Backbone as JSON Lines, residues from 0, in Angstrom:
{"i":0,"aa":"X","n":[-25.73,-39.0,106.72],"ca":[-27.18,-38.92,106.53],"c":[-27.46,-37.95,105.38]}
{"i":1,"aa":"X","n":[-28.24,-38.41,104.43],"ca":[-28.61,-37.57,103.29],"c":[-30.08,-37.18,103.42]}
{"i":2,"aa":"X","n":[-30.35,-35.88,103.34],"ca":[-31.7,-35.37,103.41],"c":[-32.17,-35.09,101.98]}
{"i":3,"aa":"X","n":[-33.31,-35.66,101.6],"ca":[-33.81,-35.59,100.23],"c":[-35.12,-34.81,100.2]}
{"i":4,"aa":"X","n":[-35.19,-33.83,99.31],"ca":[-36.41,-33.05,99.1],"c":[-37.27,-33.78,98.08]}
{"i":5,"aa":"X","n":[-38.56,-33.9,98.35],"ca":[-39.5,-34.53,97.43],"c":[-40.65,-33.55,97.2]}
{"i":6,"aa":"X","n":[-40.76,-33.04,96.0],"ca":[-41.78,-32.06,95.68],"c":[-42.81,-32.58,94.7]}
{"i":7,"aa":"X","n":[-43.87,-31.81,94.52],"ca":[-44.99,-32.11,93.64],"c":[-45.77,-33.34,94.11]}
{"i":8,"aa":"X","n":[-45.85,-33.5,95.44],"ca":[-46.62,-34.61,96.0],"c":[-48.11,-34.33,95.9]}
{"i":9,"aa":"X","n":[-48.87,-35.36,95.66],"ca":[-50.32,-35.26,95.73],"c":[-50.7,-34.96,97.18]}
{"i":10,"aa":"X","n":[-51.76,-34.2,97.38],"ca":[-52.19,-33.87,98.74],"c":[-52.69,-35.11,99.49]}
{"i":11,"aa":"X","n":[-52.97,-36.19,98.78],"ca":[-53.43,-37.43,99.42],"c":[-52.28,-38.36,99.8]}
{"i":12,"aa":"X","n":[-51.08,-38.07,99.34],"ca":[-49.93,-38.92,99.66],"c":[-49.64,-38.86,101.15]}
{"i":13,"aa":"X","n":[-49.41,-40.04,101.76],"ca":[-49.07,-40.03,103.18],"c":[-47.61,-40.45,103.38]}
{"i":14,"aa":"X","n":[-47.14,-40.35,104.61],"ca":[-45.73,-40.61,104.9],"c":[-45.34,-42.06,104.65]}
{"i":15,"aa":"X","n":[-46.27,-42.99,104.83],"ca":[-45.98,-44.4,104.55],"c":[-45.71,-44.63,103.07]}
{"i":16,"aa":"X","n":[-46.52,-44.0,102.2],"ca":[-46.29,-44.12,100.76],"c":[-44.92,-43.55,100.39]}
{"i":17,"aa":"X","n":[-44.61,-42.4,100.97],"ca":[-43.33,-41.76,100.69],"c":[-42.17,-42.65,101.13]}
{"i":18,"aa":"X","n":[-42.28,-43.2,102.33],"ca":[-41.25,-44.11,102.84],"c":[-41.1,-45.33,101.93]}
{"i":19,"aa":"X","n":[-42.22,-45.91,101.51],"ca":[-42.18,-47.13,100.7],"c":[-41.51,-46.92,99.35]}
{"i":20,"aa":"X","n":[-41.76,-45.8,98.71],"ca":[-41.16,-45.58,97.39],"c":[-39.64,-45.45,97.49]}
{"i":21,"aa":"X","n":[-39.14,-44.89,98.6],"ca":[-37.69,-44.75,98.77],"c":[-37.05,-46.0,99.37]}
{"i":22,"aa":"X","n":[-37.77,-46.75,100.18],"ca":[-37.19,-47.93,100.82],"c":[-36.86,-49.03,99.81]}
{"i":23,"aa":"X","n":[-37.43,-48.94,98.62],"ca":[-37.08,-49.88,97.56],"c":[-35.63,-49.69,97.11]}
{"i":24,"aa":"X","n":[-35.02,-48.56,97.49],"ca":[-33.65,-48.24,97.06],"c":[-32.65,-48.23,98.2]}
{"i":25,"aa":"X","n":[-33.1,-48.51,99.43],"ca":[-32.2,-48.53,100.58],"c":[-32.94,-48.18,101.86]}
{"i":26,"aa":"X","n":[-32.2,-48.17,102.95],"ca":[-32.78,-47.89,104.26],"c":[-33.23,-46.44,104.35]}
{"i":27,"aa":"X","n":[-34.43,-46.24,104.9],"ca":[-34.99,-44.91,105.11],"c":[-35.06,-44.65,106.6]}
{"i":28,"aa":"X","n":[-34.41,-43.59,107.06],"ca":[-34.44,-43.22,108.48],"c":[-35.73,-42.52,108.85]}
{"i":29,"aa":"X","n":[-36.19,-41.62,107.97],"ca":[-37.43,-40.91,108.23],"c":[-38.04,-40.41,106.93]}
{"i":30,"aa":"X","n":[-39.36,-40.22,106.97],"ca":[-40.1,-39.65,105.84],"c":[-41.14,-38.72,106.43]}
{"i":31,"aa":"X","n":[-41.09,-37.45,106.04],"ca":[-42.0,-36.45,106.59],"c":[-42.64,-35.64,105.48]}
{"i":32,"aa":"X","n":[-43.94,-35.47,105.56],"ca":[-44.65,-34.59,104.64],"c":[-44.95,-33.31,105.41]}
{"i":33,"aa":"X","n":[-44.63,-32.19,104.8],"ca":[-44.83,-30.88,105.44],"c":[-46.3,-30.49,105.32]}
{"i":34,"aa":"X","n":[-46.87,-30.09,106.45],"ca":[-48.28,-29.72,106.48],"c":[-48.46,-28.28,106.92]}
{"i":35,"aa":"X","n":[-49.58,-27.71,106.52],"ca":[-49.94,-26.36,106.93],"c":[-50.23,-26.35,108.43]}
{"i":36,"aa":"X","n":[-49.68,-25.41,109.11],"ca":[-49.82,-25.3,110.56],"c":[-51.27,-25.14,110.99]}
{"i":37,"aa":"X","n":[-52.05,-24.37,110.25],"ca":[-53.43,-24.08,110.64],"c":[-54.42,-25.17,110.21]}
{"i":38,"aa":"X","n":[-54.32,-25.6,108.94],"ca":[-55.31,-26.54,108.42],"c":[-54.89,-28.01,108.59]}
{"i":39,"aa":"X","n":[-53.59,-28.26,108.73],"ca":[-53.1,-29.63,108.81],"c":[-53.01,-30.3,107.45]}
{"i":40,"aa":"X","n":[-53.35,-29.59,106.38],"ca":[-53.32,-30.13,105.02],"c":[-51.88,-30.14,104.49]}
{"i":41,"aa":"X","n":[-51.57,-31.14,103.68],"ca":[-50.25,-31.24,103.07],"c":[-49.95,-30.01,102.23]}
{"i":42,"aa":"X","n":[-48.68,-29.59,102.25],"ca":[-48.24,-28.48,101.4],"c":[-47.72,-28.98,100.05]}
{"i":43,"aa":"X","n":[-47.73,-30.31,99.85],"ca":[-47.33,-30.87,98.57],"c":[-45.84,-31.16,98.44]}
{"i":44,"aa":"X","n":[-45.12,-31.14,99.57],"ca":[-43.72,-31.53,99.53],"c":[-43.32,-32.16,100.86]}
{"i":45,"aa":"X","n":[-42.19,-32.82,100.84],"ca":[-41.72,-33.48,102.06],"c":[-40.24,-33.78,101.98]}
{"i":46,"aa":"X","n":[-39.75,-34.5,102.99],"ca":[-38.33,-34.84,103.07],"c":[-38.17,-36.29,103.49]}
{"i":47,"aa":"X","n":[-37.17,-36.93,102.94],"ca":[-36.81,-38.3,103.28],"c":[-35.35,-38.28,103.68]}
{"i":48,"aa":"X","n":[-35.02,-38.96,104.78],"ca":[-33.62,-39.09,105.21],"c":[-33.17,-40.52,105.01]}
{"i":49,"aa":"X","n":[-32.0,-40.66,104.39],"ca":[-31.41,-41.98,104.16],"c":[-29.98,-41.96,104.69]}
{"i":50,"aa":"X","n":[-29.6,-42.97,105.51],"ca":[-28.27,-42.96,106.11],"c":[-27.13,-43.27,105.13]}
{"i":51,"aa":"X","n":[-27.4,-44.0,104.07],"ca":[-26.36,-44.39,103.1],"c":[-26.38,-43.41,101.93]}
{"i":52,"aa":"X","n":[-25.32,-42.62,101.79],"ca":[-25.25,-41.59,100.74],"c":[-25.36,-42.17,99.34]}
{"i":53,"aa":"X","n":[-24.75,-43.32,99.11],"ca":[-24.8,-43.94,97.78],"c":[-26.21,-44.41,97.45]}
{"i":54,"aa":"X","n":[-26.89,-45.02,98.41],"ca":[-28.28,-45.46,98.21],"c":[-29.18,-44.24,97.98]}
{"i":55,"aa":"X","n":[-28.91,-43.15,98.7],"ca":[-29.7,-41.93,98.54],"c":[-29.54,-41.37,97.13]}
{"i":56,"aa":"X","n":[-28.32,-41.36,96.63],"ca":[-28.06,-40.86,95.28],"c":[-28.81,-41.69,94.24]}
{"i":57,"aa":"X","n":[-28.77,-43.01,94.41],"ca":[-29.48,-43.9,93.47],"c":[-30.99,-43.7,93.58]}
{"i":58,"aa":"X","n":[-31.49,-43.5,94.8],"ca":[-32.93,-43.29,95.0],"c":[-33.37,-41.98,94.33]}
{"i":59,"aa":"X","n":[-32.56,-40.94,94.48],"ca":[-32.89,-39.65,93.85],"c":[-33.01,-39.82,92.34]}
{"i":60,"aa":"X","n":[-32.04,-40.5,91.75],"ca":[-32.05,-40.72,90.3],"c":[-33.27,-41.55,89.87]}
{"i":61,"aa":"X","n":[-33.6,-42.57,90.66],"ca":[-34.7,-43.47,90.3],"c":[-36.07,-42.84,90.5]}
{"i":62,"aa":"X","n":[-36.24,-42.06,91.56],"ca":[-37.56,-41.55,91.92],"c":[-37.87,-40.21,91.25]}
{"i":63,"aa":"X","n":[-36.85,-39.42,90.92],"ca":[-37.09,-38.13,90.28],"c":[-37.84,-38.34,88.97]}
{"i":64,"aa":"X","n":[-39.0,-37.72,88.83],"ca":[-39.81,-37.86,87.63],"c":[-40.8,-39.02,87.68]}
{"i":65,"aa":"X","n":[-40.67,-39.88,88.69],"ca":[-41.59,-41.01,88.82],"c":[-42.99,-40.5,89.19]}
{"i":66,"aa":"X","n":[-44.0,-41.26,88.8],"ca":[-45.38,-40.87,89.1],"c":[-45.82,-41.47,90.43]}
{"i":67,"aa":"X","n":[-46.44,-40.64,91.25],"ca":[-47.03,-41.08,92.51],"c":[-48.31,-40.27,92.71]}
{"i":68,"aa":"X","n":[-49.42,-40.95,92.84],"ca":[-50.69,-40.26,93.03],"c":[-51.08,-39.38,91.86]}
{"i":69,"aa":"X","n":[-50.68,-39.79,90.65],"ca":[-51.03,-39.04,89.45],"c":[-50.16,-37.82,89.18]}
{"i":70,"aa":"X","n":[-49.08,-37.67,89.95],"ca":[-48.19,-36.51,89.76],"c":[-46.75,-36.99,89.6]}
{"i":71,"aa":"X","n":[-45.97,-36.27,88.79],"ca":[-44.56,-36.61,88.61],"c":[-43.75,-35.93,89.7]}
{"i":72,"aa":"X","n":[-43.03,-36.73,90.46],"ca":[-42.27,-36.22,91.6],"c":[-41.05,-35.44,91.15]}
{"i":73,"aa":"X","n":[-40.69,-34.43,91.94],"ca":[-39.45,-33.67,91.75],"c":[-38.58,-33.99,92.97]}
{"i":74,"aa":"X","n":[-37.46,-34.6,92.73],"ca":[-36.63,-35.11,93.82],"c":[-35.19,-34.63,93.65]}
{"i":75,"aa":"X","n":[-34.61,-34.09,94.73],"ca":[-33.2,-33.75,94.73],"c":[-32.7,-33.68,96.17]}
{"i":76,"aa":"X","n":[-31.38,-33.59,96.3],"ca":[-30.82,-33.48,97.65],"c":[-31.24,-32.13,98.24]}
{"i":77,"aa":"X","n":[-31.73,-32.18,99.46],"ca":[-32.22,-30.97,100.11],"c":[-31.07,-30.03,100.42]}
{"i":78,"aa":"X","n":[-31.33,-28.73,100.27],"ca":[-30.36,-27.73,100.67],"c":[-30.42,-27.56,102.18]}
{"i":79,"aa":"X","n":[-29.31,-27.22,102.82],"ca":[-29.35,-27.01,104.28],"c":[-30.29,-25.86,104.64]}
{"i":80,"aa":"X","n":[-30.97,-26.03,105.75],"ca":[-31.87,-24.98,106.22],"c":[-31.05,-23.79,106.65]}
{"i":81,"aa":"X","n":[-31.44,-22.61,106.17],"ca":[-30.7,-21.4,106.49],"c":[-31.12,-20.88,107.86]}
{"i":82,"aa":"X","n":[-30.16,-20.31,108.57],"ca":[-30.48,-19.63,109.82],"c":[-30.9,-18.22,109.46]}
{"i":83,"aa":"X","n":[-32.18,-17.97,109.59],"ca":[-32.68,-16.64,109.26],"c":[-33.81,-16.3,110.21]}
{"i":84,"aa":"X","n":[-33.93,-15.04,110.54],"ca":[-35.03,-14.64,111.44],"c":[-36.36,-14.8,110.72]}
{"i":85,"aa":"X","n":[-37.37,-15.19,111.45],"ca":[-38.72,-15.3,110.89],"c":[-39.35,-13.92,110.8]}
{"i":86,"aa":"X","n":[-40.02,-13.65,109.71],"ca":[-40.72,-12.38,109.56],"c":[-42.01,-12.44,110.34]}
{"i":87,"aa":"X","n":[-42.27,-11.4,111.06],"ca":[-43.53,-11.33,111.78],"c":[-44.42,-10.29,111.11]}
{"i":88,"aa":"X","n":[-45.68,-10.47,111.28],"ca":[-46.63,-9.54,110.69],"c":[-46.64,-8.25,111.49]}
{"i":89,"aa":"X","n":[-46.48,-7.16,110.8],"ca":[-46.49,-5.86,111.44],"c":[-47.48,-4.99,110.69]}
{"i":90,"aa":"X","n":[-48.53,-4.56,111.35],"ca":[-49.59,-3.8,110.69],"c":[-49.11,-2.43,110.2]}
{"i":91,"aa":"X","n":[-48.04,-1.92,110.78],"ca":[-47.57,-0.6,110.39],"c":[-46.77,-0.62,109.09]}
{"i":92,"aa":"X","n":[-46.27,-1.76,108.71],"ca":[-45.45,-1.86,107.51],"c":[-46.25,-2.47,106.38]}
{"i":93,"aa":"X","n":[-45.94,-2.04,105.2],"ca":[-46.55,-2.61,104.0],"c":[-45.51,-3.52,103.35]}
{"i":94,"aa":"X","n":[-45.85,-4.79,103.18],"ca":[-44.88,-5.74,102.61],"c":[-44.98,-5.77,101.13]}
């Protein structure tokens, strides 16, 4: 399974559009747009998972720089999520 990062998405882009642009290059397992926890608004990036590594590589090459919603997409293989503690807000400390 290859996890693909897709950045510079228009805030109006939905997960179906994201899935469709990648499905032209192979099977898509999932397409997710990351949203703000409080507002529910898109953060302008998302992830696509493709089970076939070769199809994923071709999709990355084809879609990187392509225009969607008036913006040029930035596409590459996603880096693994790091295991790191979440920072919590502490009024006593100055960040």
